[in-house]
Amino acid sequence: MKIVVTGGAGFIGSHIVDQLVALDHEVVVVDDLDPAAHHGEPAGLAAGARYRWADVRDRDMWSEIVSGVDAICHQAAKVGLGVDFADVEDYVGRNLAGTAAMLSALHQAQFRGRIVLASSMVVYGEGRYRCPADGVVRPGPRGRDDLEAGRYEPACPHCHQALVPEPVPEDHWLDPRNVYATTKLAQEGLCDAFAREHPATTVTALRYHNVYGPRMPRDTPYAGVASIFRSAYERGDSPLVLEDGGQRRDFVHVTDVARANVLTLTNPDRTPGPFNICTGAPRTVLDMAQALRPDGAPAPRVVGGYRLGDIRHVFADATKAELLLGFIAAVPFETGMRDFSVAPLRQSRK
């Protein structure tokens, strides 16, 4: 197959490219080396792929590479919560205008293949909660007063009892709580709209949970929490854990996420729709900070505090991906975190 991987020099994208090249697929990478995540061209890129250092919003670039393409693996995006709302234009430009330009080019080329979109668990907002009295309920955003008072757990919106978090299925309601989350849901909507007008095209949105592993970017507001904690340990500091550390997430290794993409791209049966890409075994943020701790390093510090727009618990039901994609996460939490504690973070070619 001839496959275009946008963002293919990035953290997740580069692992996808490695696995596709190892299977002898023809891979074209499109990446603009965004300085928010890159410091020049990364070292260790797969030699068997072809690279175009270009922005996905460049329509002339698309007209040059789209001929004969069987599938698009769309990983290019600005990720994370960012610095503050001033980032909004960059998120919308990169994530939405970039996706729109790609889809417009595919429309002009009468593309008939597969699109695999890197989506995210952030589209769910808060996860799924059950009230002992009212059943499954939808709590609203956590209020500043509650967060400042250390009341981190959302309460039932009807009777105010404590809630029990449950795994989120793909048909759960969608409630993005920040700019990044809003753009990821809008990316799904744009790709679905394209598929409705192009019945020969299949769109699959892979909703990644908390991805970690080698090549994560270091020391940037857009990095994942695992990278931020890992960088703190490298400096000899204690990682600072917000709230009480009890936030539950599903931490999934990057090689498993890459394999989920490859399975989706190469599956003999096309598999439209959203899929949770996760382990099905949630852990707390404090669990992760402790698992990353090297021998002799200072312990993580739980410091309270909060970030508006962040959520308390979100972890997923992994059943659908197993049944339809044949995907089961293979890297255990303890093994993955131990290996990541000494694995290289992203480096630039000298």
PDB file of C-alpha atoms in Angstrom, residues 103 106-108 110-111 193-202:
ATOM      1  CA  LEU A 103      -9.755  16.873   2.777  1.00  0.00           C
ATOM      2  CA  LEU A 106      -8.463  14.562  -1.394  1.00  0.00           C
ATOM      3  CA  HIS A 107     -11.803  15.690  -2.813  1.00  0.00           C
ATOM      4  CA  GLN A 108     -10.099  17.239  -5.828  1.00  0.00           C
ATOM      5  CA  GLN A 110     -11.265  11.867  -6.064  1.00  0.00           C
ATOM      6  CA  PHE A 111      -9.615   9.893  -3.273  1.00  0.00           C
ATOM      7  CA  ALA A 193     -18.656  14.866   6.560  1.00  0.00           C
ATOM      8  CA  PHE A 194     -16.087  13.956   3.888  1.00  0.00           C
ATOM      9  CA  ALA A 195     -16.992  10.261   4.172  1.00  0.00           C
ATOM     10  CA  ARG A 196     -20.703  10.968   3.777  1.00  0.00           C
ATOM     11  CA  GLU A 197     -20.024  12.729   0.466  1.00  0.00           C
ATOM     12  CA  HIS A 198     -17.445  10.139  -0.653  1.00  0.00           C
ATOM     13  CA  PRO A 199     -18.972   6.695  -0.047  1.00  0.00           C
ATOM     14  CA  ALA A 200     -15.867   4.888  -1.346  1.00  0.00           C
ATOM     15  CA  THR A 201     -13.829   6.387   1.502  1.00  0.00           C
ATOM     16  CA  THR A 202     -13.724   4.882   4.981  1.00  0.00           C
TER      17      THR A 202
END
